[in-house]
């Protein structure tokens, strides 16, 4: 049995005492109500859940099982205890060969790695006019193709552009199959986005980025999200979205949750990687193509926690955006919370917000070292 001591965040508020882990579960909380301001002990928070991860440590999810294992280990060292492996746009042959490989990692968590809960299919069903840094391999969704992909791997989330002809008719069918349809990479109007929500779409992919903006006479997809969404992704790296816009979203969307959208360069030093038109540059926390377009992020979830608290959120509120809300979005009541009987996914965070411990299903994972400048 593992015994952790500190300020424990529960749905009933802060508790001070011990958290007991056994056989991959939280065996008990030996703790009473307390205000963390009254002591100097660390925070014990639910493990972070990242629903949008493309890569890390130089590895790319699109390269298969070995790469995904490396990605999951890198992000676990930064406090992510569960994640969704996220694809980019690719042709059918590529995805058909890739998904069974990713499914292997979903079925059996590698030692020292985050639990890969399934797949977020960010491409290819997006608009060619809102690619961002995605490859130009888009196509309209077909139900038979999505069903075939579902048979190859656990497809949890699907990003879809509602302005692509025929997509409006598919949303309800996809939702009935248990897929969370997110709206993104689209220039859809406010009315098109609202219609998609009414048909069964339930979220937005990296809010504000690669979507029609909010204007006072043309509210766009951003306006639909701010006015109607219960859930939405947001990348809190302070680069993809201005802090002021982040505050608007945090105030408007009740269960907004944060993702990294981590590129393969997450966890690597600054510099240029690759050659030719797809060369990317990592600098000052951002990952960009040669023309300056953002190409995913280098964010990790421990840094996301620090960024959110730096914006003025309490530790408890920031934690909810990184664990409880994404767990609720996927319908996973045994994750994203600390209570007896739940999965023993825990992070220990010191009072300076430095990550000092990670447990994935009760397994201790060595936390990554963080520069003092980032704490």
CSV table of C-alpha atoms in Angstrom, one decimal:
chain,number,residue,atom,x,y,z
A,1,UNK,CA,0.0,0.0,0.0
A,2,UNK,CA,1.2,3.5,-0.9
A,3,UNK,CA,0.5,6.3,1.6
A,4,UNK,CA,0.6,9.9,0.4
A,5,UNK,CA,0.3,12.9,2.7
A,6,UNK,CA,-0.9,16.4,2.0
A,7,UNK,CA,-3.8,18.6,1.1
A,8,UNK,CA,-6.2,16.4,-0.8
A,9,UNK,CA,-8.6,17.9,-3.3
A,10,UNK,CA,-12.0,16.2,-3.2
A,11,UNK,CA,-15.4,17.0,-4.6
A,12,UNK,CA,-16.3,18.0,-1.1
A,13,UNK,CA,-13.4,20.4,-0.8
A,14,UNK,CA,-9.9,20.2,0.6
A,15,UNK,CA,-9.0,17.5,3.1
A,16,UNK,CA,-5.7,17.3,5.0
A,17,UNK,CA,-4.2,13.9,5.8
A,18,UNK,CA,-3.4,10.7,4.0
A,19,UNK,CA,-4.4,9.2,0.7
A,20,UNK,CA,-4.0,5.4,0.6
A,21,UNK,CA,-3.4,3.6,-2.8
A,22,UNK,CA,-3.7,-0.1,-3.2
A,23,UNK,CA,-4.1,-2.4,-6.3
A,24,UNK,CA,-4.5,0.5,-8.7
A,25,UNK,CA,-7.3,2.1,-6.7
A,26,UNK,CA,-7.7,4.7,-3.9
A,27,UNK,CA,-8.2,2.4,-0.9
A,28,UNK,CA,-9.1,5.2,1.5
A,29,UNK,CA,-8.8,8.8,2.6
A,30,UNK,CA,-7.6,9.2,6.1
A,31,UNK,CA,-8.2,13.0,6.2
A,32,UNK,CA,-10.4,15.7,7.6
A,33,UNK,CA,-11.5,19.1,6.3
A,34,UNK,CA,-8.8,21.8,6.2
A,35,UNK,CA,-7.7,25.0,4.5
A,36,UNK,CA,-4.4,24.5,2.7
A,37,UNK,CA,-3.5,28.0,3.8
A,38,UNK,CA,-3.1,26.7,7.3
A,39,UNK,CA,-0.1,24.4,6.5
A,40,UNK,CA,2.9,24.0,4.1
A,41,UNK,CA,2.1,20.5,2.9
A,42,UNK,CA,1.9,19.7,-0.9
A,43,UNK,CA,-1.3,19.4,-2.9
A,44,UNK,CA,-2.6,16.0,-3.9
A,45,UNK,CA,-4.7,16.4,-7.0
A,46,UNK,CA,-6.4,14.1,-9.5
A,47,UNK,CA,-4.0,13.1,-12.3
A,48,UNK,CA,-4.3,15.3,-15.4
A,49,UNK,CA,-6.4,14.0,-18.4
A,50,UNK,CA,-5.3,15.4,-21.8
A,51,UNK,CA,-7.8,14.7,-24.6
A,52,UNK,CA,-5.7,16.2,-27.4
A,53,UNK,CA,-2.1,14.8,-27.7
A,54,UNK,CA,-0.2,14.5,-31.0
A,55,UNK,CA,3.2,13.7,-29.7
A,56,UNK,CA,6.1,14.4,-27.3
A,57,UNK,CA,9.8,13.6,-26.7
A,58,UNK,CA,10.4,13.7,-30.4
A,59,UNK,CA,7.7,11.0,-31.1
A,60,UNK,CA,4.6,11.4,-33.2
A,61,UNK,CA,1.4,9.5,-32.6
A,62,UNK,CA,1.1,9.0,-36.4
A,63,UNK,CA,4.1,6.7,-36.3
A,64,UNK,CA,2.4,3.9,-34.4
A,65,UNK,CA,2.5,1.9,-31.2
A,66,UNK,CA,6.2,2.4,-30.3
A,67,UNK,CA,5.9,6.2,-30.8
A,68,UNK,CA,2.7,6.4,-28.8
A,69,UNK,CA,4.3,4.5,-25.9
A,70,UNK,CA,7.1,7.0,-25.9
A,71,UNK,CA,4.6,9.9,-26.0
A,72,UNK,CA,2.6,8.5,-23.1
A,73,UNK,CA,5.7,8.1,-21.0
A,74,UNK,CA,6.8,11.6,-21.6
A,75,UNK,CA,3.5,13.1,-20.7
A,76,UNK,CA,3.1,10.9,-17.6
A,77,UNK,CA,6.3,12.5,-16.3
A,78,UNK,CA,4.5,15.8,-16.5
A,79,UNK,CA,1.5,14.6,-14.6
A,80,UNK,CA,-0.8,13.4,-17.4
A,81,UNK,CA,-2.2,10.1,-16.1
A,82,UNK,CA,-4.6,9.5,-19.1
A,83,UNK,CA,-4.8,10.9,-22.6
A,84,UNK,CA,-6.3,10.5,-26.1
A,85,UNK,CA,-3.9,9.7,-28.9
A,86,UNK,CA,-4.8,12.4,-31.5
A,87,UNK,CA,-4.4,12.0,-35.3
A,88,UNK,CA,-3.9,14.5,-38.0
A,89,UNK,CA,-5.4,14.5,-41.5
A,90,UNK,CA,-4.3,11.4,-43.5
A,91,UNK,CA,-5.6,9.2,-46.3
A,92,UNK,CA,-7.6,6.1,-45.6
A,93,UNK,CA,-4.8,3.7,-46.1
A,94,UNK,CA,-2.6,5.5,-43.6
A,95,UNK,CA,-5.4,5.6,-40.9
A,96,UNK,CA,-6.4,2.0,-41.6
A,97,UNK,CA,-2.9,0.8,-40.9
A,98,UNK,CA,-2.3,3.2,-38.0
A,99,UNK,CA,-5.4,2.7,-35.8
A,100,UNK,CA,-4.8,-1.0,-35.0
A,101,UNK,CA,-1.3,-0.1,-33.8
A,102,UNK,CA,-2.6,2.6,-31.5
A,103,UNK,CA,-5.3,0.2,-30.3
A,104,UNK,CA,-2.6,-2.1,-28.9
A,105,UNK,CA,-1.4,0.7,-26.5
A,106,UNK,CA,-5.0,1.5,-25.6
A,107,UNK,CA,-5.6,-2.2,-24.6
A,108,UNK,CA,-2.5,-2.5,-22.3
A,109,UNK,CA,-0.9,0.5,-20.6
A,110,UNK,CA,2.9,0.3,-20.9
A,111,UNK,CA,4.8,0.6,-17.6
A,112,UNK,CA,5.6,4.2,-16.7
A,113,UNK,CA,3.1,5.6,-19.2
A,114,UNK,CA,-0.1,7.5,-19.1
A,115,UNK,CA,-3.2,5.4,-19.8
A,116,UNK,CA,-4.2,5.9,-23.4
A,117,UNK,CA,-8.0,6.0,-23.2
A,118,UNK,CA,-8.6,5.9,-27.0
A,119,UNK,CA,-8.4,8.0,-30.1
A,120,UNK,CA,-9.2,11.6,-30.9
A,121,UNK,CA,-9.7,11.7,-34.7
A,122,UNK,CA,-8.8,15.4,-35.3
A,123,UNK,CA,-8.4,14.8,-39.1
A,124,UNK,CA,-9.4,14.2,-41.8
A,125,UNK,CA,-13.1,15.5,-41.6
A,126,UNK,CA,-12.2,19.2,-41.4
A,127,UNK,CA,-12.4,22.1,-43.8
A,128,UNK,CA,-9.6,22.6,-46.3
A,129,UNK,CA,-10.1,26.3,-45.7
A,130,UNK,CA,-9.3,26.0,-41.9
A,131,UNK,CA,-6.4,23.6,-41.8
A,132,UNK,CA,-4.2,25.5,-39.4
A,133,UNK,CA,-1.0,23.3,-39.5
A,134,UNK,CA,-2.8,20.1,-40.4
A,135,UNK,CA,-1.8,18.3,-43.6
A,136,UNK,CA,-4.0,19.0,-46.6
A,137,UNK,CA,-5.5,15.5,-46.6
A,138,UNK,CA,-9.1,16.4,-45.9
A,139,UNK,CA,-12.3,14.7,-47.0
A,140,UNK,CA,-16.0,14.6,-46.2
A,141,UNK,CA,-16.9,12.0,-43.5
A,142,UNK,CA,-18.7,8.9,-44.5
A,143,UNK,CA,-20.5,6.8,-41.8
A,144,UNK,CA,-19.2,3.5,-43.2
A,145,UNK,CA,-15.7,4.7,-43.0
A,146,UNK,CA,-16.1,5.9,-39.4
A,147,UNK,CA,-17.6,2.6,-38.4
A,148,UNK,CA,-14.7,0.8,-39.9
A,149,UNK,CA,-12.3,3.0,-37.9
A,150,UNK,CA,-14.3,2.3,-34.8
A,151,UNK,CA,-13.8,-1.4,-35.3
A,152,UNK,CA,-10.0,-0.9,-35.5
A,153,UNK,CA,-9.6,1.3,-32.4
A,154,UNK,CA,-11.6,2.8,-29.6
A,155,UNK,CA,-12.7,6.1,-31.2
A,156,UNK,CA,-13.7,8.5,-28.4
A,157,UNK,CA,-13.7,11.9,-30.0
A,158,UNK,CA,-14.1,13.1,-33.6
A,159,UNK,CA,-13.4,16.7,-34.8
A,160,UNK,CA,-15.7,17.6,-37.6
A,161,UNK,CA,-16.3,20.8,-39.7
A,162,UNK,CA,-20.1,21.4,-39.8
A,163,UNK,CA,-19.7,23.6,-43.0
A,164,UNK,CA,-18.5,20.6,-45.1
A,165,UNK,CA,-21.5,19.4,-47.2
A,166,UNK,CA,-23.2,16.3,-45.7
A,167,UNK,CA,-21.7,16.6,-42.3
A,168,UNK,CA,-24.8,18.0,-40.7
A,169,UNK,CA,-26.6,14.7,-41.5
A,170,UNK,CA,-24.0,12.6,-39.8
A,171,UNK,CA,-23.7,14.2,-36.4
A,172,UNK,CA,-26.7,12.5,-34.8
A,173,UNK,CA,-25.6,9.1,-36.1
A,174,UNK,CA,-22.1,9.5,-34.8
A,175,UNK,CA,-23.4,10.7,-31.4
A,176,UNK,CA,-25.7,7.6,-31.2
A,177,UNK,CA,-22.5,5.5,-31.6
A,178,UNK,CA,-21.1,7.0,-28.5
A,179,UNK,CA,-18.6,9.3,-30.3
A,180,UNK,CA,-18.1,12.8,-28.9
A,181,UNK,CA,-18.4,15.0,-31.9
A,182,UNK,CA,-16.4,18.3,-31.6
A,183,UNK,CA,-16.7,21.2,-34.0
A,184,UNK,CA,-13.4,22.6,-35.2
A,185,UNK,CA,-11.1,23.5,-38.1
A,186,UNK,CA,-14.0,25.2,-39.8
A,187,UNK,CA,-15.3,28.5,-41.0
A,188,UNK,CA,-18.9,27.6,-40.1
A,189,UNK,CA,-21.3,30.4,-39.3
A,190,UNK,CA,-22.9,30.8,-35.9
A,191,UNK,CA,-26.1,29.3,-37.2
A,192,UNK,CA,-24.3,26.3,-38.7
A,193,UNK,CA,-22.5,25.7,-35.5
A,194,UNK,CA,-25.6,26.0,-33.4
A,195,UNK,CA,-27.4,23.6,-35.7
A,196,UNK,CA,-24.6,21.1,-35.2
A,197,UNK,CA,-24.9,21.4,-31.4
A,198,UNK,CA,-28.7,20.7,-31.7
A,199,UNK,CA,-28.0,17.7,-33.8
A,200,UNK,CA,-25.7,16.2,-31.2
A,201,UNK,CA,-22.2,17.8,-31.3
A,202,UNK,CA,-21.0,18.3,-27.7
A,203,UNK,CA,-17.7,20.2,-27.9
A,204,UNK,CA,-15.3,22.5,-29.7
A,205,UNK,CA,-11.7,21.7,-30.7
A,206,UNK,CA,-9.1,24.1,-29.4
A,207,UNK,CA,-11.5,27.0,-29.0
A,208,UNK,CA,-10.6,30.2,-30.9
A,209,UNK,CA,-8.0,28.4,-33.1
A,210,UNK,CA,-8.7,27.4,-36.7
A,211,UNK,CA,-12.3,28.5,-36.5
A,212,UNK,CA,-14.6,31.4,-37.6
A,213,UNK,CA,-14.1,34.2,-35.0
A,214,UNK,CA,-16.5,36.2,-33.0
A,215,UNK,CA,-17.6,39.5,-34.6
A,216,UNK,CA,-20.5,41.5,-33.4
A,217,UNK,CA,-22.6,41.0,-36.5
A,218,UNK,CA,-21.2,37.6,-37.4
A,219,UNK,CA,-20.6,35.6,-34.2
A,220,UNK,CA,-19.1,32.7,-35.9
A,221,UNK,CA,-18.2,29.4,-34.3
A,222,UNK,CA,-16.5,31.1,-31.4
A,223,UNK,CA,-19.7,33.0,-30.7
A,224,UNK,CA,-21.7,29.7,-30.8
A,225,UNK,CA,-19.3,28.1,-28.3
A,226,UNK,CA,-19.4,31.0,-25.9
A,227,UNK,CA,-23.1,31.3,-26.0
A,228,UNK,CA,-24.1,27.6,-26.0
A,229,UNK,CA,-21.3,25.2,-25.1
A,230,UNK,CA,-21.2,23.2,-21.9
A,231,UNK,CA,-17.8,21.7,-22.8
A,232,UNK,CA,-14.9,22.9,-24.9
A,233,UNK,CA,-11.2,22.4,-25.3
A,234,UNK,CA,-8.8,25.3,-24.7
A,235,UNK,CA,-4.9,25.4,-25.1
A,236,UNK,CA,-3.6,27.4,-22.1
A,237,UNK,CA,0.0,27.9,-23.3
A,238,UNK,CA,-0.6,31.7,-23.4
A,239,UNK,CA,0.4,31.6,-27.1
A,240,UNK,CA,-2.5,30.0,-28.9
A,241,UNK,CA,-5.0,32.2,-27.1
A,242,UNK,CA,-4.5,35.6,-25.5
A,243,UNK,CA,-5.0,35.6,-21.7
A,244,UNK,CA,-8.0,38.0,-22.0
A,245,UNK,CA,-9.7,35.6,-24.5
A,246,UNK,CA,-9.0,32.7,-22.1
A,247,UNK,CA,-10.7,34.6,-19.3
A,248,UNK,CA,-13.8,35.1,-21.5
A,249,UNK,CA,-14.0,31.4,-22.3
A,250,UNK,CA,-13.4,30.4,-18.7
A,251,UNK,CA,-16.3,32.6,-17.6
A,252,UNK,CA,-18.6,31.7,-20.4
A,253,UNK,CA,-18.3,27.9,-20.8
A,254,UNK,CA,-19.2,26.0,-17.6
A,255,UNK,CA,-17.1,22.9,-18.0
A,256,UNK,CA,-14.3,24.2,-20.3
A,257,UNK,CA,-11.3,21.9,-20.0
A,258,UNK,CA,-7.7,22.4,-21.1
A,259,UNK,CA,-5.6,20.3,-23.5
A,260,UNK,CA,-2.0,20.6,-24.6
A,261,UNK,CA,-2.4,19.8,-28.4
A,262,UNK,CA,1.2,18.7,-27.8
A,263,UNK,CA,3.3,18.3,-30.9
A,264,UNK,CA,6.2,15.8,-31.1
A,265,UNK,CA,8.6,18.6,-30.0
A,266,UNK,CA,7.0,18.8,-26.5
A,267,UNK,CA,9.7,18.0,-24.0
A,268,UNK,CA,12.6,18.8,-26.4
A,269,UNK,CA,15.0,21.8,-26.4
A,270,UNK,CA,14.4,24.8,-28.5
A,271,UNK,CA,15.6,24.6,-32.1
A,272,UNK,CA,14.7,23.7,-35.7
A,273,UNK,CA,13.6,20.1,-36.4
A,274,UNK,CA,13.3,18.6,-39.8
A,275,UNK,CA,13.9,20.0,-43.3
A,276,UNK,CA,11.9,21.4,-46.2
A,277,UNK,CA,8.4,22.8,-46.1
A,278,UNK,CA,7.4,20.7,-43.0
A,279,UNK,CA,10.3,21.9,-40.9
A,280,UNK,CA,9.2,23.2,-37.6
A,281,UNK,CA,10.8,25.5,-35.0
A,282,UNK,CA,10.4,25.3,-31.3
A,283,UNK,CA,11.1,28.6,-29.5
A,284,UNK,CA,9.8,30.2,-26.3
A,285,UNK,CA,7.2,27.5,-25.7
A,286,UNK,CA,5.8,27.6,-29.2
A,287,UNK,CA,6.0,25.3,-32.2
A,288,UNK,CA,5.8,27.0,-35.6
A,289,UNK,CA,6.1,26.2,-39.3
A,290,UNK,CA,8.6,28.2,-41.3
A,291,UNK,CA,5.9,30.7,-42.3
A,292,UNK,CA,5.1,31.4,-38.7
A,293,UNK,CA,1.9,29.4,-38.4
A,294,UNK,CA,1.4,27.6,-35.1
A,295,UNK,CA,2.0,23.8,-35.5
A,296,UNK,CA,0.6,22.5,-32.3
A,297,UNK,CA,2.2,23.3,-28.9
A,298,UNK,CA,5.0,22.3,-26.7
A,299,UNK,CA,2.8,22.6,-23.6
A,300,UNK,CA,2.7,20.0,-20.8
A,301,UNK,CA,-0.1,19.7,-18.3
A,302,UNK,CA,1.9,20.6,-15.3
A,303,UNK,CA,2.8,23.9,-17.0
A,304,UNK,CA,-0.9,24.3,-17.9
A,305,UNK,CA,-1.7,24.2,-14.2
A,306,UNK,CA,0.9,26.9,-13.5
A,307,UNK,CA,-0.4,29.0,-16.3
A,308,UNK,CA,-4.0,28.8,-15.1
A,309,UNK,CA,-3.1,29.7,-11.6
A,310,UNK,CA,-1.0,32.6,-13.0
A,311,UNK,CA,-4.2,33.9,-14.6
A,312,UNK,CA,-5.9,34.0,-11.2
A,313,UNK,CA,-7.6,30.7,-11.0
A,314,UNK,CA,-7.5,28.8,-7.7
A,315,UNK,CA,-5.6,25.6,-7.6
A,316,UNK,CA,-8.9,23.7,-7.2
A,317,UNK,CA,-10.5,25.4,-10.2
A,318,UNK,CA,-7.4,24.9,-12.3
A,319,UNK,CA,-7.3,21.3,-11.3
A,320,UNK,CA,-10.9,20.8,-12.4
A,321,UNK,CA,-10.1,22.1,-15.9
A,322,UNK,CA,-7.3,19.6,-16.2
A,323,UNK,CA,-8.9,16.5,-14.7
A,324,UNK,CA,-12.5,16.4,-13.5
A,325,UNK,CA,-14.0,18.2,-16.5
A,326,UNK,CA,-12.3,16.1,-19.2
A,327,UNK,CA,-13.2,13.0,-17.3
A,328,UNK,CA,-16.9,14.1,-17.2
A,329,UNK,CA,-16.7,15.0,-20.9
A,330,UNK,CA,-15.8,11.4,-21.7
A,331,UNK,CA,-18.2,10.0,-19.2
A,332,UNK,CA,-15.6,8.4,-16.9
A,333,UNK,CA,-16.8,8.7,-13.3
A,334,UNK,CA,-13.9,6.7,-11.9
A,335,UNK,CA,-11.3,9.2,-13.1
A,336,UNK,CA,-10.6,12.9,-12.5
A,337,UNK,CA,-11.5,12.8,-8.8
A,338,UNK,CA,-9.9,11.6,-5.6
A,339,UNK,CA,-12.3,9.3,-3.6
A,340,UNK,CA,-12.2,5.8,-2.2
A,341,UNK,CA,-12.7,3.2,-4.9
A,342,UNK,CA,-11.6,5.3,-7.8
A,343,UNK,CA,-8.6,4.8,-10.1
A,344,UNK,CA,-5.4,5.8,-8.2
A,345,UNK,CA,-4.4,8.5,-10.7
A,346,UNK,CA,-2.7,11.2,-8.5
A,347,UNK,CA,-0.3,14.0,-8.9
A,348,UNK,CA,1.6,15.7,-6.0
A,349,UNK,CA,2.3,19.4,-6.5
A,350,UNK,CA,4.4,21.4,-4.2
A,351,UNK,CA,3.3,24.8,-3.0
A,352,UNK,CA,5.4,26.5,-5.7
A,353,UNK,CA,3.4,24.4,-8.2
A,354,UNK,CA,6.3,22.2,-9.0
A,355,UNK,CA,5.3,18.6,-9.8
A,356,UNK,CA,6.9,16.3,-7.3
A,357,UNK,CA,5.1,13.0,-7.7
A,358,UNK,CA,2.9,11.1,-10.2
A,359,UNK,CA,1.0,7.9,-9.7
A,360,UNK,CA,-0.8,6.2,-12.7
A,361,UNK,CA,-3.2,3.5,-11.4
A,362,UNK,CA,-1.0,3.5,-8.3
A,363,UNK,CA,2.3,3.1,-10.2
A,364,UNK,CA,4.8,5.7,-9.3
A,365,UNK,CA,6.3,7.6,-12.3
A,366,UNK,CA,9.3,9.8,-11.9
A,367,UNK,CA,8.3,13.4,-12.5
A,368,UNK,CA,10.2,15.4,-15.1
A,369,UNK,CA,12.6,18.1,-13.9
A,370,UNK,CA,11.3,21.6,-14.5
A,371,UNK,CA,13.4,24.7,-14.9
A,372,UNK,CA,13.0,27.1,-12.0
A,373,UNK,CA,12.0,29.8,-14.6
A,374,UNK,CA,8.8,27.8,-15.3
A,375,UNK,CA,7.7,27.5,-11.7
